[in-house]
Short mmCIF file of C-alpha atoms in Angstrom, two decimals:
data_model
loop_
_atom_site.label_atom_id
_atom_site.label_comp_id
_atom_site.label_asym_id
_atom_site.label_seq_id
_atom_site.Cartn_x
_atom_site.Cartn_y
_atom_site.Cartn_z
CA MET Y 1 0.00 0.00 0.00
CA LEU Y 2 1.22 3.48 -0.87
CA ASP Y 3 0.88 5.80 2.11
CA VAL Y 4 -0.88 8.93 0.83
CA GLY Y 5 -2.36 9.81 4.21
CA LYS Y 6 -0.34 13.02 4.58
CA TRP Y 7 -2.02 14.57 1.52
CA PRO Y 8 -5.46 15.99 2.50
CA VAL Y 9 -6.88 15.53 -1.01
CA PHE Y 10 -7.05 11.79 -0.28
CA ALA Y 11 -8.73 12.19 3.12
CA LEU Y 12 -12.20 11.15 1.97
CA LEU Y 13 -11.13 7.96 0.21
CA PRO Y 14 -12.29 4.84 2.09
CA PRO Y 15 -9.59 2.48 3.45
CA GLU Y 16 -10.45 -0.22 0.93
CA GLU Y 17 -9.69 2.21 -1.92
CA LEU Y 18 -6.50 3.54 -0.31
CA ARG Y 19 -5.20 -0.03 -0.05
CA LEU Y 20 -5.34 -0.35 -3.84
CA ILE Y 21 -3.22 2.72 -4.65
CA ARG Y 22 0.21 1.94 -6.11
CA GLN Y 23 1.17 5.30 -7.67
CA ALA Y 24 -0.05 8.84 -7.02
CA CYS Y 25 0.57 12.48 -7.84
CA VAL Y 26 -0.80 15.56 -6.06
CA PHE Y 27 -0.69 18.89 -7.90
CA GLY Y 28 -2.56 22.17 -8.40
CA SER Y 29 -2.20 25.69 -7.02
CA ALA Y 30 -3.49 24.55 -3.62
CA ALA Y 31 -2.55 20.84 -3.85
CA ASN Y 32 -6.20 20.27 -4.65
CA GLU Y 33 -5.89 17.88 -7.58
CA ALA Y 34 -4.69 14.30 -7.68
CA ILE Y 35 -4.24 11.38 -10.04
CA TYR Y 36 -3.60 7.86 -8.80
CA ILE Y 37 -3.06 4.40 -10.23
CA THR Y 38 -4.30 1.22 -8.56
CA VAL Y 39 -2.85 -2.26 -8.30
CA ASN Y 40 -5.23 -3.22 -11.14
CA ASP Y 41 -3.62 -0.51 -13.31
CA GLU Y 42 -6.76 1.61 -13.27
CA VAL Y 43 -6.25 5.38 -13.28
CA PHE Y 44 -8.43 7.75 -11.24
CA ALA Y 45 -8.54 11.51 -10.71
CA LEU Y 46 -10.16 13.85 -8.21
CA GLY Y 47 -10.07 17.52 -7.29
CA THR Y 48 -10.90 20.93 -8.69
CA ASN Y 49 -10.08 20.04 -12.33
CA CYS Y 50 -8.63 23.42 -13.33
CA SER Y 51 -8.33 23.71 -17.14
CA GLY Y 52 -9.51 20.09 -17.45
CA CYS Y 53 -6.24 18.89 -15.90
CA LEU Y 54 -7.88 15.74 -14.49
CA GLY Y 55 -8.33 14.41 -18.04
CA LEU Y 56 -11.98 13.46 -17.46
CA GLY Y 57 -13.41 15.09 -20.59
CA ASP Y 58 -14.88 18.09 -18.77
CA THR Y 59 -13.96 20.87 -16.34
CA GLN Y 60 -16.22 19.74 -13.51
CA SER Y 61 -14.62 19.41 -10.10
CA THR Y 62 -15.07 16.09 -8.34
CA ILE Y 63 -14.68 15.28 -4.67
CA GLU Y 64 -14.99 11.58 -5.46
CA PRO Y 65 -12.52 9.72 -7.72
CA ARG Y 66 -13.47 9.32 -11.37
CA ARG Y 67 -11.78 6.87 -13.70
CA ILE Y 68 -9.69 8.09 -16.67
CA ASP Y 69 -10.65 5.25 -18.99
CA ILE Y 70 -8.16 6.02 -21.78
CA LEU Y 71 -5.20 5.61 -19.38
CA CYS Y 72 -6.31 2.39 -17.69
CA GLY Y 73 -3.89 -0.43 -18.47
CA LYS Y 74 -1.24 1.95 -19.87
CA LYS Y 75 1.32 1.34 -17.07
CA ILE Y 76 2.50 4.87 -16.30
CA VAL Y 77 6.24 5.12 -15.59
CA SER Y 78 6.67 8.90 -15.38
CA LEU Y 79 4.32 11.81 -14.66
CA SER Y 80 4.87 15.54 -14.40
CA TYR Y 81 2.70 18.67 -14.31
CA GLY Y 82 2.87 22.40 -14.92
CA THR Y 83 1.25 25.33 -13.16
CA GLY Y 84 -1.59 25.79 -15.68
CA PRO Y 85 -1.84 23.03 -14.80
CA HIS Y 86 -1.06 20.68 -17.64
CA VAL Y 87 -0.20 17.02 -17.07
CA VAL Y 88 2.15 14.81 -19.10
CA ILE Y 89 2.83 11.10 -18.68
CA ALA Y 90 5.10 8.48 -20.20
CA THR Y 91 3.96 4.85 -20.40
CA ALA Y 92 5.90 1.60 -20.23
CA ASP Y 93 5.53 1.38 -24.02
CA GLY Y 94 7.32 4.72 -24.41
CA GLU Y 95 4.23 6.68 -25.40
CA VAL Y 96 3.56 10.23 -24.18
CA TYR Y 97 0.09 11.54 -23.30
CA ALA Y 98 -0.74 15.12 -22.34
CA TRP Y 99 -3.82 17.08 -21.25
CA GLY Y 100 -4.95 20.18 -19.39
CA HIS Y 101 -3.86 23.80 -19.91
CA ASN Y 102 -2.48 24.49 -23.39
CA GLY Y 103 -2.26 28.27 -23.72
CA TYR Y 104 1.41 27.98 -24.75
CA SER Y 105 1.22 24.69 -26.70
CA GLN Y 106 2.66 22.80 -23.72
CA LEU Y 107 0.60 19.75 -24.73
CA GLY Y 108 2.65 19.48 -27.91
CA ASN Y 109 -0.33 19.00 -30.25
CA GLY Y 110 0.29 22.09 -32.41
CA THR Y 111 -2.64 24.07 -30.99
CA THR Y 112 -3.36 26.30 -27.99
CA ASN Y 113 -6.67 24.63 -27.18
CA HIS Y 114 -6.96 23.12 -23.72
CA GLY Y 115 -7.04 19.32 -23.69
CA LEU Y 116 -9.86 17.81 -21.65
CA THR Y 117 -8.77 14.20 -22.18
CA PRO Y 118 -5.32 12.57 -22.47
CA ALA Y 119 -4.08 12.74 -26.06
CA LEU Y 120 -1.09 10.98 -27.57
CA VAL Y 121 1.81 13.32 -28.31
CA SER Y 122 3.02 11.95 -31.61
CA THR Y 123 4.85 14.63 -33.62
CA ASN Y 124 8.53 13.61 -33.86
CA LEU Y 125 7.99 11.04 -31.11
CA ILE Y 126 6.09 8.35 -33.02
CA SER Y 127 9.20 6.19 -33.49
CA LYS Y 128 10.72 7.08 -30.10
CA ARG Y 129 10.34 5.48 -26.69
CA VAL Y 130 10.11 8.11 -23.96
CA LYS Y 131 11.08 6.99 -20.46
CA GLU Y 132 10.87 10.25 -18.48
CA VAL Y 133 8.96 13.54 -18.72
CA ALA Y 134 9.42 16.83 -16.85
CA CYS Y 135 7.32 19.99 -16.86
CA GLY Y 136 8.09 23.62 -16.08
CA SER Y 137 5.33 26.14 -15.54
CA HIS Y 138 4.16 25.94 -19.18
CA HIS Y 139 6.74 23.88 -21.05
CA THR Y 140 7.52 20.18 -21.29
CA ILE Y 141 10.64 18.11 -21.92
CA ALA Y 142 10.89 14.38 -22.58
CA LEU Y 143 13.82 11.95 -22.38
CA THR Y 144 13.96 8.95 -24.71
CA THR Y 145 15.54 5.56 -24.08
CA GLU Y 146 18.29 6.57 -26.54
CA GLY Y 147 19.24 9.56 -24.38
CA GLU Y 148 17.66 12.22 -26.60
CA VAL Y 149 15.73 15.21 -25.20
CA TYR Y 150 12.63 16.68 -26.84
CA ALA Y 151 10.97 19.92 -25.72
CA TRP Y 152 7.86 21.96 -26.47
CA GLY Y 153 5.60 24.72 -25.14
CA TYR Y 154 6.34 28.13 -23.58
CA ASN Y 155 9.71 29.50 -24.62
CA ASN Y 156 9.93 33.15 -23.51
CA SER Y 157 13.32 32.56 -21.90
CA GLY Y 158 14.69 29.85 -24.17
CA GLN Y 159 13.57 26.97 -21.91
CA VAL Y 160 12.72 24.83 -24.96
CA GLY Y 161 16.34 25.05 -26.11
CA SER Y 162 15.52 25.81 -29.73
CA GLY Y 163 17.83 28.81 -30.11
CA SER Y 164 14.96 31.30 -30.12
CA THR Y 165 12.25 32.60 -27.79
CA ALA Y 166 9.33 31.59 -29.98
CA ASN Y 167 6.92 29.12 -28.41
CA GLN Y 168 7.35 25.56 -29.67
CA PRO Y 169 3.97 24.00 -30.65
CA THR Y 170 5.20 20.42 -31.11
CA PRO Y 171 8.06 18.27 -29.74
CA ARG Y 172 11.46 19.36 -31.07
CA ARG Y 173 14.77 17.63 -30.46
CA VAL Y 174 17.06 19.63 -28.20
CA SER Y 175 20.36 19.36 -30.04
CA SER Y 176 23.08 22.04 -30.14
CA CYS Y 177 25.55 20.99 -27.39
CA LEU Y 178 23.52 17.84 -26.69
CA GLN Y 179 23.96 16.48 -30.22
CA ASN Y 180 25.48 12.98 -30.12
CA LYS Y 181 25.40 12.96 -26.33
CA VAL Y 182 23.42 10.60 -24.08
CA VAL Y 183 21.18 12.23 -21.45
CA VAL Y 184 20.21 10.10 -18.44
CA ASN Y 185 18.26 12.54 -16.22
CA ILE Y 186 16.11 15.65 -16.81
CA ALA Y 187 14.41 18.29 -14.65
CA CYS Y 188 12.58 21.60 -15.03
CA GLY Y 189 12.35 24.74 -12.97
CA GLN Y 190 9.54 27.18 -13.64
CA LEU Y 191 11.23 28.59 -16.74
CA CYS Y 192 14.40 26.56 -17.19
CA SER Y 193 15.49 23.05 -18.13
CA MET Y 194 18.34 20.82 -16.92
CA ALA Y 195 19.91 17.62 -18.25
CA VAL Y 196 22.52 15.21 -16.87
CA LEU Y 197 24.64 13.17 -19.29
CA ASP Y 198 25.86 9.61 -18.90
CA ASN Y 199 29.37 10.96 -18.29
CA GLY Y 200 28.17 13.10 -15.35
CA GLU Y 201 28.17 16.45 -17.16
CA THR Y 202 25.25 18.80 -16.49
CA TYR Y 203 23.65 21.22 -18.95
CA GLY Y 204 21.10 23.98 -18.41
CA TRP Y 205 19.06 26.34 -20.58
CA GLY Y 206 16.25 28.89 -20.27
CA TYR Y 207 15.66 31.53 -17.60
CA ASN Y 208 18.70 32.43 -15.54
CA CYS Y 209 18.06 35.73 -13.73
CA ASN Y 210 18.58 34.02 -10.37
CA GLY Y 211 21.58 32.04 -11.53
CA GLN Y 212 19.59 28.79 -11.62
CA LEU Y 213 21.56 27.52 -14.65
CA GLY Y 214 24.78 27.56 -12.61
CA LEU Y 215 26.79 29.25 -15.36
CA GLY Y 216 28.33 32.02 -13.26
CA ASN Y 217 26.13 34.73 -14.79
CA ASN Y 218 22.48 35.79 -14.93
CA GLY Y 219 21.85 35.73 -18.65
CA ASN Y 220 19.12 33.59 -20.18
CA GLN Y 221 20.28 30.77 -22.47
CA GLN Y 222 18.35 29.70 -25.58
CA THR Y 223 20.39 26.52 -26.06
CA PRO Y 224 21.95 24.03 -23.60
CA CYS Y 225 25.11 25.21 -21.85
CA ARG Y 226 27.47 22.98 -19.90
CA ILE Y 227 28.02 23.95 -16.27
CA ALA Y 228 31.77 24.47 -16.39
CA ALA Y 229 32.08 24.84 -12.61
CA LEU Y 230 31.17 21.15 -12.26
CA GLN Y 231 34.08 20.05 -14.44
CA GLY Y 232 35.46 16.77 -13.08
CA ILE Y 233 32.44 16.28 -10.78
CA ASN Y 234 30.19 13.40 -11.76
CA ILE Y 235 26.50 14.33 -11.34
CA VAL Y 236 23.97 11.49 -11.20
CA GLN Y 237 20.73 13.35 -10.41
CA VAL Y 238 19.45 16.90 -10.74
CA SER Y 239 16.27 18.38 -9.24
CA CYS Y 240 14.81 21.86 -9.78
CA GLY Y 241 12.82 24.09 -7.49
CA TYR Y 242 10.97 27.23 -8.55
CA ALA Y 243 14.23 29.05 -9.32
CA HIS Y 244 16.96 26.94 -7.74
CA THR Y 245 18.72 23.71 -8.63
CA LEU Y 246 20.10 20.78 -6.62
CA ALA Y 247 22.59 18.24 -7.99
CA LEU Y 248 23.70 14.93 -6.45
CA THR Y 249 27.19 13.59 -7.18
CA ASP Y 250 28.25 9.96 -7.52
CA GLU Y 251 30.09 10.35 -4.21
CA GLY Y 252 26.94 11.39 -2.37
CA PHE Y 253 27.56 15.15 -2.13
CA ILE Y 254 25.05 17.87 -3.01
CA TYR Y 255 25.69 21.06 -4.97
CA SER Y 256 23.13 23.86 -5.18
CA TRP Y 257 22.74 27.10 -7.12
CA GLY Y 258 20.16 29.73 -8.07
CA ALA Y 259 17.63 31.67 -5.98
CA ASN Y 260 18.13 31.58 -2.22
CA SER Y 261 15.71 34.06 -0.63
CA TYR Y 262 14.27 31.26 1.53
CA GLY Y 263 17.55 29.47 2.22
CA GLN Y 264 16.65 26.81 -0.35
CA LEU Y 265 20.32 26.36 -1.34
CA GLY Y 266 21.16 25.10 2.16
CA THR Y 267 24.26 27.28 2.39
CA GLY Y 268 23.36 28.88 5.71
CA ASN Y 269 22.54 32.28 4.17
CA LYS Y 270 20.00 33.80 1.76
CA SER Y 271 22.34 34.99 -0.99
CA ASN Y 272 21.72 33.78 -4.54
CA GLN Y 273 24.47 31.67 -6.09
CA ALA Y 274 25.18 31.74 -9.84
CA VAL Y 275 27.67 28.86 -9.61
CA PRO Y 276 27.29 25.43 -7.97
CA THR Y 277 28.06 25.53 -4.25
CA LEU Y 278 28.79 22.45 -2.17
CA ILE Y 279 26.36 22.10 0.72
CA ASN Y 280 28.37 21.44 3.85
CA MET Y 281 26.69 18.53 5.63
CA ASP Y 282 28.15 16.58 8.51
CA LYS Y 283 26.13 13.63 7.37
CA GLU Y 284 26.75 10.34 5.66
CA ARG Y 285 26.46 9.80 1.93
CA LEU Y 286 23.38 11.32 0.26
CA VAL Y 287 21.43 9.16 -2.20
CA GLU Y 288 18.56 11.45 -3.33
CA VAL Y 289 17.82 15.15 -3.77
CA ALA Y 290 14.31 16.53 -4.13
CA ALA Y 291 12.82 19.85 -5.23
CA CYS Y 292 9.69 20.91 -7.10
CA HIS Y 293 9.23 23.74 -9.60
CA THR Y 294 6.17 24.96 -7.71
CA SER Y 295 8.01 25.67 -4.44
CA HIS Y 296 11.20 26.87 -2.76
CA THR Y 297 11.58 23.73 -0.62
CA SER Y 298 14.56 21.35 -0.77
CA ALA Y 299 15.02 17.85 0.62
CA ALA Y 300 17.57 15.03 0.60
CA LYS Y 301 17.86 11.46 1.80
CA THR Y 302 20.94 9.75 3.26
CA GLN Y 303 22.14 6.22 2.63
CA SER Y 304 20.73 5.03 5.97
CA GLY Y 305 17.33 6.60 5.25
CA GLN Y 306 17.56 9.87 7.19
CA VAL Y 307 15.69 12.75 5.55
CA LEU Y 308 16.76 16.41 5.66
CA MET Y 309 14.87 19.51 4.55
CA TRP Y 310 15.61 23.19 4.06
CA GLY Y 311 14.31 26.27 2.23
CA GLN Y 312 10.74 27.47 2.57
CA CYS Y 313 9.13 25.17 5.14
CA ARG Y 314 5.55 26.19 5.90
CA GLY Y 315 6.46 29.86 5.77
CA GLN Y 316 9.76 29.57 7.62
CA ALA Y 317 13.08 30.14 5.91
CA VAL Y 318 15.35 27.24 6.90
CA ALA Y 319 18.78 28.15 5.55
CA TYR Y 320 20.63 24.97 6.50
CA PRO Y 321 19.65 21.29 6.09
CA HIS Y 322 17.50 20.23 9.03
CA LEU Y 323 17.22 16.59 10.11
CA THR Y 324 13.60 15.35 10.22
CA HIS Y 325 11.86 12.22 11.51
CA PHE Y 326 10.51 11.44 8.03
CA THR Y 327 11.43 8.22 6.23
CA ASN Y 328 11.20 9.66 2.70
CA THR Y 329 11.53 12.99 0.91
CA ASP Y 330 7.88 12.86 -0.20
CA ASP Y 331 6.74 13.55 3.36
CA VAL Y 332 8.74 16.80 3.41
CA PHE Y 333 6.64 18.14 0.54
CA ALA Y 334 3.38 16.80 1.99
CA CYS Y 335 3.98 18.50 5.35
CA PHE Y 336 6.15 21.55 4.66
CA ALA Y 337 6.02 22.67 1.00
CA THR Y 338 3.74 25.45 -0.24
CA PRO Y 339 1.71 24.24 -2.04
CA ALA Y 340 1.99 20.73 -0.61
CA VAL Y 341 2.31 18.89 -3.94
CA THR Y 342 4.34 15.82 -4.86
CA TRP Y 343 7.78 16.47 -6.34
CA HIS Y 344 7.62 13.31 -8.47
CA LEU Y 345 5.29 10.36 -9.13
CA LEU Y 346 4.85 8.52 -5.84
CA SER Y 347 5.33 4.79 -6.24
CA VAL Y 348 5.35 1.79 -3.95
CA ASP Y 349 8.24 -0.65 -4.38
CA GLY Y 350 6.21 -3.33 -6.13
CA ASP Y 351 3.04 -5.22 -5.37
CA ASP Y 352 4.71 -7.73 -3.03
CA TYR Y 353 6.36 -5.10 -0.82
CA LEU Y 354 5.16 -4.91 2.77
CA THR Y 355 6.21 -2.46 5.46
CA VAL Y 356 7.13 -3.73 8.94
CA ALA Y 357 3.69 -2.70 10.20
CA GLN Y 358 1.95 -4.48 7.32
CA SER Y 359 4.01 -7.63 7.85
CA LEU Y 360 3.12 -7.75 11.55
CA LYS Y 361 -0.54 -7.20 10.78
CA ARG Y 362 -0.52 -10.10 8.31
CA GLU Y 363 1.02 -12.49 10.85
CA PHE Y 364 -1.55 -11.82 13.57
CA ASP Y 365 -3.52 -14.98 14.46
CA SER Y 366 -1.56 -16.97 11.90
CA PRO Y 367 -0.61 -20.43 13.26
CA GLU Y 368 2.24 -20.93 10.77
CA ILE Y 369 5.06 -19.29 12.76
CA SER Y 370 3.34 -18.43 16.06
CA ASP Y 371 4.81 -19.79 19.30
CA LEU Y 372 1.91 -19.09 21.66
CA LYS Y 373 -1.85 -19.41 21.59
CA PHE Y 374 -4.58 -18.07 23.85
CA LEU Y 375 -7.68 -20.16 24.44
CA VAL Y 376 -10.73 -17.94 24.97
CA ASP Y 377 -14.32 -19.24 25.01
CA GLY Y 378 -13.02 -22.44 23.42
CA LYS Y 379 -11.39 -20.59 20.49
CA CYS Y 380 -7.66 -20.18 19.75
CA ILE Y 381 -5.79 -16.96 18.99
CA HIS Y 382 -2.25 -17.44 17.63
CA VAL Y 383 0.43 -14.89 18.57
CA HIS Y 384 4.18 -14.39 19.03
CA LYS Y 385 5.75 -14.16 22.47
CA ALA Y 386 8.50 -11.73 21.47
CA LEU Y 387 6.06 -9.19 20.05
CA LEU Y 388 3.78 -9.40 23.09
CA LYS Y 389 6.73 -8.80 25.42
CA ILE Y 390 7.83 -5.79 23.39
CA ARG Y 391 4.36 -4.26 23.20
CA CYS Y 392 2.86 -4.91 26.63
CA GLU Y 393 4.30 -4.77 30.17
CA HIS Y 394 1.68 -7.25 31.39
CA PHE Y 395 2.85 -9.87 28.90
CA ARG Y 396 6.51 -9.14 29.53
CA ALA Y 397 6.03 -10.08 33.17
CA LEU Y 398 3.68 -12.99 32.47
CA LEU Y 399 5.73 -14.66 29.73
CA ASN Y 400 8.97 -14.33 31.66
CA GLU Y 401 7.41 -16.52 34.34
CA THR Y 402 5.94 -19.25 32.13
CA ASP Y 403 6.96 -21.46 29.22
CA GLU Y 404 3.39 -22.53 28.46
CA GLU Y 405 2.46 -22.75 24.79
CA THR Y 406 -1.25 -22.34 25.54
CA ILE Y 407 -2.79 -19.87 27.99
CA GLU Y 408 -6.47 -19.96 28.92
CA ILE Y 409 -8.32 -16.68 29.50
CA HIS Y 410 -11.56 -16.65 31.48
CA GLN Y 411 -12.22 -13.07 32.57
CA PHE Y 412 -12.71 -11.62 29.04
CA SER Y 413 -14.72 -12.66 25.99
CA TYR Y 414 -13.13 -14.01 22.82
CA LEU Y 415 -14.18 -10.93 20.85
CA VAL Y 416 -12.64 -8.52 23.36
CA TYR Y 417 -9.42 -10.46 23.91
CA ARG Y 418 -8.85 -10.96 20.20
CA ALA Y 419 -9.34 -7.22 19.63
CA PHE Y 420 -6.76 -6.53 22.35
CA LEU Y 421 -4.16 -8.86 20.83
CA GLU Y 422 -4.84 -7.47 17.35
CA TYR Y 423 -4.29 -3.95 18.71
CA LEU Y 424 -0.80 -5.01 19.82
CA TYR Y 425 -0.05 -5.96 16.21
CA THR Y 426 -1.76 -3.03 14.45
CA ASP Y 427 -2.12 -0.09 16.88
CA THR Y 428 -5.80 0.11 15.93
CA ILE Y 429 -9.08 -1.29 17.20
CA ASN Y 430 -12.05 -2.35 15.14
CA LEU Y 431 -15.05 -2.86 17.40
CA PRO Y 432 -18.57 -1.44 17.68
CA PRO Y 433 -18.95 0.93 20.69
CA GLU Y 434 -20.86 -1.60 22.82
CA ASP Y 435 -18.05 -4.16 22.49
CA ALA Y 436 -15.45 -1.45 23.02
CA ILE Y 437 -16.78 -1.24 26.59
CA GLY Y 438 -15.37 -4.71 27.27
CA LEU Y 439 -12.07 -3.67 25.73
CA LEU Y 440 -12.09 -0.58 27.91
CA ASP Y 441 -12.44 -2.90 30.91
CA LEU Y 442 -9.43 -4.92 29.71
CA ALA Y 443 -7.37 -1.78 29.03
CA THR Y 444 -8.09 -0.60 32.56
CA TYR Y 445 -7.18 -4.01 34.00
CA TYR Y 446 -3.89 -4.21 32.06
CA ARG Y 447 -3.13 -0.51 32.55
CA GLU Y 448 -2.90 0.12 28.83
CA SER Y 449 -3.49 3.88 28.80
CA ARG Y 450 -3.27 4.38 25.02
CA LEU Y 451 -5.70 1.53 24.37
CA LYS Y 452 -8.01 3.04 26.96
CA ARG Y 453 -7.99 6.34 25.03
CA LEU Y 454 -8.69 4.56 21.75
CA CYS Y 455 -11.64 2.74 23.32
CA GLN Y 456 -13.03 6.00 24.62
CA GLU Y 457 -12.75 7.57 21.17
CA THR Y 458 -14.49 4.57 19.59
CA ILE Y 459 -17.30 4.80 22.11
CA LYS Y 460 -17.69 8.54 21.54
CA ARG Y 461 -17.99 8.06 17.79
CA GLY Y 462 -20.67 5.39 18.23
CA ILE Y 463 -22.88 6.96 20.89
CA THR Y 464 -26.63 7.02 20.16
CA GLU Y 465 -29.79 7.79 22.13
CA GLU Y 466 -30.33 4.03 22.57
CA ASN Y 467 -26.91 3.16 23.96
CA ALA Y 468 -25.98 6.44 25.69
CA ILE Y 469 -26.95 5.25 29.22
CA THR Y 470 -25.11 1.94 28.73
CA LEU Y 471 -21.99 3.79 27.67
CA LEU Y 472 -22.31 6.28 30.53
CA SER Y 473 -22.56 3.40 33.01
CA ALA Y 474 -19.40 1.85 31.54
CA ALA Y 475 -17.52 5.14 31.73
CA VAL Y 476 -18.40 5.48 35.43
CA LYS Y 477 -17.47 1.86 36.15
CA TYR Y 478 -14.04 2.11 34.50
CA GLU Y 479 -13.30 5.61 35.81
CA ALA Y 480 -12.98 7.08 32.32
CA ARG Y 481 -13.66 10.66 33.38
CA ASP Y 482 -13.44 12.28 29.96
CA LEU Y 483 -15.76 9.68 28.46
CA GLU Y 484 -18.15 9.99 31.41
CA GLU Y 485 -18.46 13.74 30.87
CA PHE Y 486 -18.98 13.24 27.12
CA CYS Y 487 -21.73 10.65 27.63
CA PHE Y 488 -23.40 12.72 30.33
CA LYS Y 489 -23.59 15.80 28.11
CA PHE Y 490 -24.96 13.69 25.26
CA CYS Y 491 -27.67 12.31 27.56
CA VAL Y 492 -28.63 15.81 28.75
CA ASN Y 493 -28.74 17.16 25.20
CA HIS Y 494 -31.02 14.26 24.17
CA LEU Y 495 -32.78 13.94 27.53
CA THR Y 496 -36.31 13.21 26.34
CA ALA Y 497 -35.29 10.41 23.98
CA VAL Y 498 -32.72 8.94 26.38
CA THR Y 499 -35.15 8.74 29.32
CA GLN Y 500 -37.55 6.69 27.17
CA THR Y 501 -35.02 3.92 26.48
CA GLN Y 502 -34.98 0.53 28.21
CA ALA Y 503 -31.41 1.19 29.37
CA PHE Y 504 -32.64 4.21 31.34
CA ALA Y 505 -35.43 2.15 32.90
CA ASP Y 506 -32.91 -0.50 33.96
CA MET Y 507 -30.39 2.05 35.24
CA ASP Y 508 -28.59 1.33 38.52
CA HIS Y 509 -30.28 3.19 41.37
CA ASP Y 510 -27.17 5.02 42.59
CA LEU Y 511 -26.17 5.96 39.06
CA LEU Y 512 -29.69 7.20 38.34
CA LYS Y 513 -29.66 9.28 41.51
CA ASN Y 514 -26.32 10.85 40.62
CA PHE Y 515 -27.41 11.42 37.02
CA ILE Y 516 -30.58 13.27 38.03
CA SER Y 517 -28.69 15.36 40.57
CA LYS Y 518 -25.96 16.32 38.10
CA ALA Y 519 -28.46 16.96 35.29
CA SER Y 520 -30.41 19.24 37.59
CA ARG Y 521 -27.30 21.27 38.37
CA TYR Y 522 -26.62 21.36 34.64
CA GLY Y 523 -30.04 23.00 34.13
CA ALA Y 524 -31.62 20.11 32.28
CA PHE Y 525 -34.99 20.39 34.03
CA LYS Y 526 -35.50 24.14 33.67
CA ASN Y 527 -38.52 25.31 31.64
#
């Protein structure tokens, strides 16, 4: 499963749909548009649909996912977007499709008409296999399997690399200094383009007023220019922000250049740099750099998986790489970039990949490799001693004193005890509120404070006029003060209906007495 939970645009998708997502991209001026691909290779879109950028055939916004039929089964390998926005993809077969905003011919179809559905970009690419695409604000570049670069769209600063500033309506080979050279990586800033060759050389062209081409000057370039300052340094990946550039070397160092008003170069100051500058990090080898042409945020990942961020981070200017708790660079952009869009196509590492949490969840109540079972109400629950000791102080003490392979439980029901053990494997509970009362009892008995809070939240979400008194009684019994107050207020706010339930008629005398007294003080019986 691809974790897209940090992007709010996915918040309304049900868990069963989220489990199917294998690739995703969030884009738009407010991160309010998304496209995702499922394990069945179906493609869906949702969001505001600006300029028809969702590819659904219309410009209607949609809060629920709609399928893009023409892309289903295409196996998308690369996806990028502009600020119009326009969207461009490359498929496993090397085809390029584009749709959305087209005011500058960034869809490459020879017109300036917006594209409401994905259309094949064929001019000059029909015999080529494209493996990677990158978009600036309103231009597009594509990298073929042969190492050729094609570009089209907006060209006011030479970002198409054609030698002029005329817009390019269809794909055109970027030649000049790239002729007979093999490009292995491409990236786009808002108005510039970058390419890395197989020999580690880096070339840039287009807008350069902030020094984002790394050429030592601020003049725009209408054709690719080699970054001479990187002579002898082997670059393996380049990534562009709005007006700054990051480059990763084969030795795991990072160079940066361009705009720096938010500290996005990571140099410790806010001065622009027209030549590549080595970022001084007291860290291990870096293996990935990340930036997005819509923002001034930068991120990097170390060999051991540590993630650093700098630049504009939710309004703050962070001028030096800051170590985060994130496990991937994507989370930096989800939580700190403005807008919070994805910097590349999110992908899970294959259909058979499971995280540690997912692996543990799968092994719960599986007899194959378990070394302990609980017998509750005549039914077995298979678990692992080591995990129980790690997760629960009660079990750590219990299992250190016994070598039994089967333990009988009498004081709790099978449903409740199984939910408790499953919680130790998953950190979640899945019970109706009435059954959560029993789990609340167990959590109190085992002194599991977090589980107790989860039970209270489950009960709160499931309270009704029919069960309110039952839940209030449980809250009093298990000394769950916050829950007791919540249930009491619910009962008072629905007093007429609650007092007509069977649970109210069967209410414990002392509890009833206290309820009436407290409700009276609360003003429930005033006319």
